[in-house]
Coordinates of C-alpha atoms and ligand atoms in Angstrom, one line a residue:
M219 CA -9.2 -36.0 -32.2
P220 CA -8.1 -38.9 -34.4
E221 CA -9.8 -42.3 -33.9
P222 CA -8.2 -44.0 -31.0
E223 CA -6.4 -47.4 -31.4
T224 CA -8.8 -48.9 -28.9
F225 CA -12.4 -47.9 -28.1
L226 CA -11.8 -48.7 -24.5
S227 CA -10.6 -45.6 -22.7
L228 CA -8.8 -45.3 -19.4
I229 CA -11.3 -44.1 -16.8
T230 CA -10.5 -41.7 -14.1
G231 CA -12.6 -39.2 -12.2
S232 CA -13.5 -37.6 -8.9
F233 CA -15.8 -38.4 -6.0
A234 CA -16.9 -35.4 -4.0
T235 CA -19.9 -33.4 -2.8
P236 CA -20.4 -30.7 -3.8
A237 CA -18.9 -31.5 -7.2
A238 CA -20.5 -29.0 -9.6
E239 CA -18.2 -26.1 -9.0
N240 CA -14.9 -28.1 -9.1
P241 CA -13.1 -27.3 -12.4
T242 CA -10.7 -30.2 -12.1
V243 CA -12.4 -32.2 -14.9
A244 CA -11.8 -29.4 -17.4
M245 CA -8.1 -29.0 -16.4
I246 CA -7.4 -32.8 -16.5
E247 CA -9.3 -33.4 -19.8
A248 CA -7.4 -30.4 -21.4
A249 CA -4.2 -32.3 -20.6
Y250 CA -5.6 -35.6 -21.9
E251 CA -6.6 -33.9 -25.1
H252 CA -3.3 -32.1 -25.5
H253 CA -1.3 -35.3 -25.1
R254 CA -3.8 -37.4 -27.0
I255 CA -4.3 -39.7 -24.1
N256 CA -7.3 -42.0 -24.6
A257 CA -8.7 -41.4 -21.2
R258 CA -11.8 -39.8 -19.6
Y259 CA -12.3 -38.0 -16.3
L260 CA -15.7 -38.2 -14.8
N261 CA -16.7 -35.6 -12.1
C262 CA -19.1 -37.5 -9.8
E263 CA -21.4 -36.2 -7.1
V264 CA -21.0 -38.8 -4.4
A265 CA -22.7 -38.5 -1.0
P266 CA -20.8 -39.8 2.1
D267 CA -23.0 -42.9 2.5
A268 CA -22.5 -43.8 -1.1
L269 CA -18.7 -43.6 -1.1
G270 CA -18.1 -47.4 -0.5
D271 CA -20.4 -48.2 -3.4
A272 CA -18.6 -45.7 -5.6
V273 CA -15.2 -47.2 -4.9
R274 CA -16.6 -50.7 -5.5
G275 CA -18.1 -49.5 -8.8
A276 CA -14.8 -48.0 -9.9
R277 CA -13.1 -51.3 -9.2
A278 CA -15.8 -53.2 -11.1
M279 CA -15.4 -50.9 -14.1
G280 CA -11.6 -51.0 -14.0
W281 CA -11.0 -47.3 -13.3
V282 CA -7.2 -46.7 -13.2
G283 CA -7.8 -44.2 -10.4
F284 CA -9.7 -41.2 -9.0
N285 CA -9.5 -38.1 -6.9
C286 CA -11.3 -37.7 -3.7
S287 CA -12.3 -34.3 -2.5
I288 CA -14.5 -32.8 0.3
P289 CA -15.7 -34.7 2.4
H290 CA -14.1 -38.0 1.4
K291 CA -10.4 -37.5 1.8
V292 CA -10.2 -39.4 5.2
S293 CA -13.2 -41.7 4.9
V294 CA -12.1 -43.2 1.6
I295 CA -9.1 -44.8 3.3
K296 CA -11.1 -47.7 4.7
Y297 CA -12.1 -48.8 1.1
L298 CA -8.5 -48.9 -0.2
D299 CA -5.8 -51.6 -0.2
G300 CA -2.9 -49.5 1.0
L301 CA -1.4 -46.0 1.3
G302 CA 1.6 -44.2 -0.1
D303 CA 4.1 -42.9 2.4
S304 CA 3.1 -39.2 2.5
A305 CA -0.7 -40.1 2.5
A306 CA -0.1 -42.3 5.5
L307 CA 1.7 -39.5 7.3
I308 CA -0.8 -36.8 6.4
G309 CA -3.7 -39.2 7.2
A310 CA -5.7 -38.1 4.1
V311 CA -6.0 -39.2 0.4
N312 CA -6.8 -37.0 -2.5
C313 CA -5.7 -39.4 -5.3
V314 CA -6.3 -43.1 -5.6
V315 CA -4.0 -45.1 -8.0
R316 CA -4.5 -48.6 -9.2
R317 CA -1.3 -50.6 -8.9
D318 CA -1.2 -54.4 -9.6
N319 CA -5.0 -54.3 -9.2
R320 CA -4.8 -52.7 -5.8
Y321 CA -6.2 -49.3 -5.0
I322 CA -3.4 -47.3 -3.3
G323 CA -4.2 -43.9 -1.7
E324 CA -1.8 -41.0 -2.4
N325 CA -1.8 -37.4 -1.4
T326 CA -0.8 -35.1 -4.2
D327 CA -1.8 -31.8 -2.6
G328 CA 1.4 -31.2 -0.7
Q329 CA 3.5 -32.3 -3.7
G330 CA 1.5 -30.0 -5.9
F331 CA 2.1 -27.1 -3.6
L332 CA 5.9 -27.8 -3.4
T333 CA 6.2 -27.9 -7.2
A334 CA 4.5 -24.6 -7.4
L335 CA 6.5 -23.1 -4.6
R336 CA 9.8 -24.1 -6.2
T337 CA 9.0 -21.8 -9.1
V338 CA 9.6 -18.9 -6.7
A339 CA 11.6 -20.3 -3.7
D340 CA 13.6 -23.3 -2.5
P341 CA 12.0 -24.6 0.8
V342 CA 15.3 -26.1 2.1
G343 CA 16.4 -24.4 5.3
K344 CA 13.5 -21.9 5.3
A345 CA 11.3 -20.6 8.1
F346 CA 7.6 -21.0 7.3
V347 CA 4.5 -19.5 8.8
L348 CA 1.5 -21.6 7.8
F349 CA -2.1 -20.5 8.5
G350 CA -4.5 -23.4 9.0
A351 CA -4.4 -26.9 10.3
G352 CA -7.0 -28.7 8.1
G353 CA -6.5 -31.1 5.3
A354 CA -4.6 -28.8 2.9
A355 CA -2.4 -27.4 5.7
R356 CA -1.5 -31.0 6.9
A357 CA -0.5 -32.0 3.3
I358 CA 1.6 -28.8 2.9
A359 CA 3.2 -28.9 6.3
V360 CA 4.2 -32.6 5.9
E361 CA 5.6 -32.2 2.4
T362 CA 7.5 -29.0 3.1
A363 CA 9.0 -30.5 6.3
L364 CA 10.0 -33.6 4.4
A365 CA 11.5 -31.4 1.7
G366 CA 13.8 -29.8 4.2
A367 CA 12.1 -26.8 5.7
A368 CA 13.9 -25.6 8.9
S369 CA 10.9 -24.5 10.9
I370 CA 7.1 -24.3 10.5
T371 CA 4.9 -22.2 12.7
I372 CA 1.3 -23.3 12.6
V373 CA -1.2 -20.5 13.1
N374 CA -4.7 -21.8 13.8
R375 CA -7.8 -20.8 15.7
D376 CA -8.6 -24.3 16.9
L377 CA -5.7 -25.1 19.2
A378 CA -6.4 -28.8 19.4
R379 CA -6.3 -29.1 15.7
G380 CA -3.2 -27.0 15.5
S381 CA -1.3 -28.9 18.2
G382 CA -2.2 -32.2 16.5
L383 CA -0.4 -31.0 13.4
V384 CA 2.6 -29.7 15.4
A385 CA 2.9 -33.1 17.2
L386 CA 2.8 -34.9 13.8
L387 CA 5.6 -32.7 12.4
S388 CA 7.7 -33.0 15.6
E389 CA 7.4 -36.8 15.7
K390 CA 7.7 -37.6 12.0
T391 CA 9.9 -34.9 10.5
Q392 CA 13.2 -33.1 11.1
A393 CA 11.5 -29.6 10.9
R394 CA 11.1 -27.5 14.1
A395 CA 7.4 -27.0 14.6
D396 CA 5.5 -24.7 16.9
L397 CA 1.9 -23.4 17.4
A398 CA 0.6 -19.9 17.5
G399 CA -3.0 -19.4 18.6
W400 CA -5.0 -17.1 16.4
D401 CA -7.2 -15.1 18.7
R402 CA -5.8 -11.7 17.8
T403 CA -4.2 -10.0 14.8
Y404 CA -1.1 -12.0 13.9
R405 CA 2.2 -10.4 13.2
I406 CA 4.6 -12.3 10.9
P407 CA 7.9 -12.7 12.8
Q408 CA 10.8 -10.9 11.2
A409 CA 12.8 -14.1 10.6
T410 CA 10.1 -15.7 8.4
D411 CA 10.9 -16.6 4.8
I412 CA 7.7 -18.0 3.5
V413 CA 4.0 -17.4 4.5
V414 CA 1.3 -19.8 3.4
N415 CA -2.5 -19.4 3.7
A416 CA -3.9 -22.9 3.9
T417 CA -7.3 -21.8 5.4
S418 CA -10.4 -21.5 3.4
I419 CA -10.5 -17.7 3.9
G420 CA -11.0 -15.9 0.6
L421 CA -12.7 -18.8 -1.2
F422 CA -15.5 -18.0 -3.6
P423 CA -18.2 -16.7 -2.8
H424 CA -16.5 -15.0 0.3
V425 CA -14.0 -13.3 -1.9
E426 CA -13.5 -10.3 0.4
G427 CA -12.4 -12.5 3.3
R428 CA -9.2 -11.3 4.9
L429 CA -6.8 -13.1 7.2
D430 CA -6.5 -11.4 10.6
L431 CA -2.9 -10.4 9.9
D432 CA -0.9 -7.2 10.5
L433 CA -0.3 -6.1 7.0
D434 CA 2.7 -4.0 8.1
S435 CA 4.5 -7.3 9.0
L436 CA 4.5 -8.3 5.3
R437 CA 8.0 -7.1 4.3
P438 CA 9.2 -6.7 0.7
G439 CA 10.8 -9.9 -0.6
L440 CA 8.8 -12.2 1.8
V441 CA 7.2 -15.1 -0.2
V442 CA 3.5 -15.2 0.3
A443 CA 1.5 -18.2 -1.1
D444 CA -2.2 -18.8 -1.1
V445 CA -4.0 -22.2 -1.6
I446 CA -7.3 -20.6 -2.7
P447 CA -7.7 -21.4 -6.4
N448 CA -11.0 -19.5 -6.9
P449 CA -10.5 -16.5 -7.2
P450 CA -6.7 -16.8 -7.8
R451 CA -6.1 -13.1 -6.9
T452 CA -7.3 -13.2 -3.3
Q453 CA -7.3 -10.3 -0.9
L454 CA -4.1 -11.8 0.6
I455 CA -2.3 -12.0 -2.8
R456 CA -3.3 -8.4 -3.5
D457 CA -2.3 -7.1 -0.1
A458 CA 1.1 -8.9 -0.3
E459 CA 1.8 -7.8 -3.8
A460 CA 1.1 -4.2 -2.8
R461 CA 3.8 -4.5 -0.1
G462 CA 6.4 -5.9 -2.4
C463 CA 6.1 -9.6 -1.5
I464 CA 6.8 -12.4 -3.9
V465 CA 3.3 -14.0 -4.4
L466 CA 2.1 -17.4 -5.5
D467 CA -1.6 -18.0 -6.2
G468 CA -3.5 -21.3 -5.6
L469 CA -3.8 -22.2 -9.2
G470 CA -0.2 -23.4 -9.2
M471 CA -1.0 -25.9 -6.5
L472 CA -4.2 -27.0 -8.2
V473 CA -2.4 -27.5 -11.5
N474 CA 0.5 -29.4 -10.1
Q475 CA -1.4 -31.7 -7.8
G476 CA -3.5 -32.6 -10.9
A477 CA -0.3 -33.1 -12.9
V478 CA 1.0 -35.6 -10.3
S479 CA -2.3 -37.5 -10.5
I480 CA -2.1 -37.7 -14.3
R481 CA 1.5 -39.0 -14.0
Y482 CA 0.3 -41.7 -11.5
W483 CA -2.6 -42.8 -13.7
T484 CA -1.1 -42.7 -17.2
G485 CA 2.7 -42.5 -16.7
I486 CA 2.7 -39.2 -18.7
D487 CA 4.1 -36.0 -17.3
P488 CA 1.6 -33.5 -18.6
E489 CA 2.3 -30.0 -19.9
T490 CA 1.2 -27.9 -16.9
E491 CA 0.9 -24.7 -19.0
V492 CA -2.0 -26.2 -20.9
M493 CA -3.8 -27.1 -17.6
R494 CA -3.2 -23.6 -16.1
R495 CA -4.4 -21.8 -19.3
K496 CA -7.6 -23.8 -19.1
L497 CA -8.2 -22.8 -15.5
E498 CA -7.3 -19.1 -16.2
K499 CA -9.9 -19.2 -19.0
I500 CA -12.5 -20.6 -16.6
F501 CA -11.7 -18.1 -13.8
G502 CA -11.4 -15.2 -16.3
V503 CA -7.8 -14.2 -15.3
Ligands
LIG799 P1 -10.5 -27.8 6.2 O1 -11.9 -27.6 6.5 O2 -9.9 -29.1 6.5 O3 -9.6 -26.7 7.0 C1 -10.0 -25.3 7.0 C2 -8.9 -24.5 7.8 O4 -9.2 -23.2 7.6 C3 -8.9 -24.8 9.3 O5 -7.6 -24.7 9.8 C4 -9.8 -23.7 9.8 O6 -9.4 -23.3 11.2 C5 -9.4 -22.5 8.9 N1 -10.4 -21.5 8.8 C6 -11.6 -21.5 8.1 N2 -12.2 -20.4 8.3 C7 -11.5 -19.6 9.1 C8 -11.6 -18.3 9.6 N3 -12.7 -17.5 9.4 N4 -10.7 -17.8 10.5 C9 -9.6 -18.5 10.8 N5 -9.4 -19.8 10.3 C10 -10.3 -20.3 9.5 O7 -10.3 -27.4 4.7 P2 -9.1 -27.9 3.7 O8 -7.8 -27.8 4.4 O9 -9.5 -29.1 3.0 O10 -9.2 -26.7 2.6 C11 -8.7 -25.4 2.9 C12 -8.7 -24.6 1.6 O11 -7.7 -25.1 0.7 C13 -10.0 -24.7 0.8 O12 -10.4 -23.3 0.5 C14 -9.6 -25.4 -0.5 O13 -10.3 -24.8 -1.6 C15 -8.1 -25.1 -0.6 N6 -7.4 -26.2 -1.3 C16 -6.7 -25.8 -2.4 C17 -6.1 -26.8 -3.2 C18 -5.4 -26.4 -4.4 O14 -5.0 -27.3 -5.1 N7 -5.2 -25.1 -4.6 C19 -6.1 -28.2 -2.8 C20 -6.8 -28.5 -1.5 C21 -7.5 -27.5 -0.9 P3 -10.0 -24.1 12.4 O15 -9.2 -25.4 12.5 O16 -9.7 -23.2 13.6 O17 -11.5 -24.3 12.2

């Protein structure tokens, strides 16, 4: 790298616990290096009772923003000065952005998913089946509904959590939302266009984890997306591919939510291929 024009870098980073296995720092810094952005990304292990101090520290040091991951996506809100529209709807923040010296909470998970999805399918007017009702599922459901999905069926074990998400979609978006309990093997309805796994099933180290899903209901041409970034080729992706579905792995979402964060913090639209290549190298794909 050439000598920077200033020795004061933009500071960004992440507050989470556990933090050690999160590859985001490598992906973001690959983009900073590629675009010669004089910025750093610090991956910080922050315990729940230290989050307030971490945010105050970031303010004191003039950080331009930071990501929040497990378990801080909801609890960080009380330390912020405001929320962007979709973060307010989703009720969770994964990206904090300094604007006019105020820390504003955004949620880039859903936008990252949508950008990745649009490389294989247009969500407008489509019928979705979404497994899960946790943080990732809420972000994906809200953004796909706002982007014009016709209907979203939430499939979740915990009915209270699932119906909370259905109520949110019905009250705040135009999409038709309904809930399917998940106490037996689920069959994808024939009229479905896009299936999304937004549960943590299949995440390392439980790589053989399988959704309780009737594989014969995965018809050729159905779009099947997984949020699991590690490993990218989950059991679901492999099963769906074997049945002729169009598949989308979780790396696309990870890369694109990171790209939105970089745009918020630096104003630069990063080259997502550089970020993806870095992750592929890390995950050995
Ligand atoms: P949460 O803990 O908030 O939600 C987990 C969801 O998975 C819940 O709906 C839960 O169901 C469901 N679930 C977990 N285990 C099972 C099981 N054995 N059977 C049925 N359902 C199950 O987690 P998040 O939403 O924050 O994260 C989910 C996944 O998304 C993680 O693996 C994470 O790595 C990934 N993710 C990926 C991103 C990317 O950029 N690619 C970004 C953000 C997250 P229930 O409510 O019934 O307990």
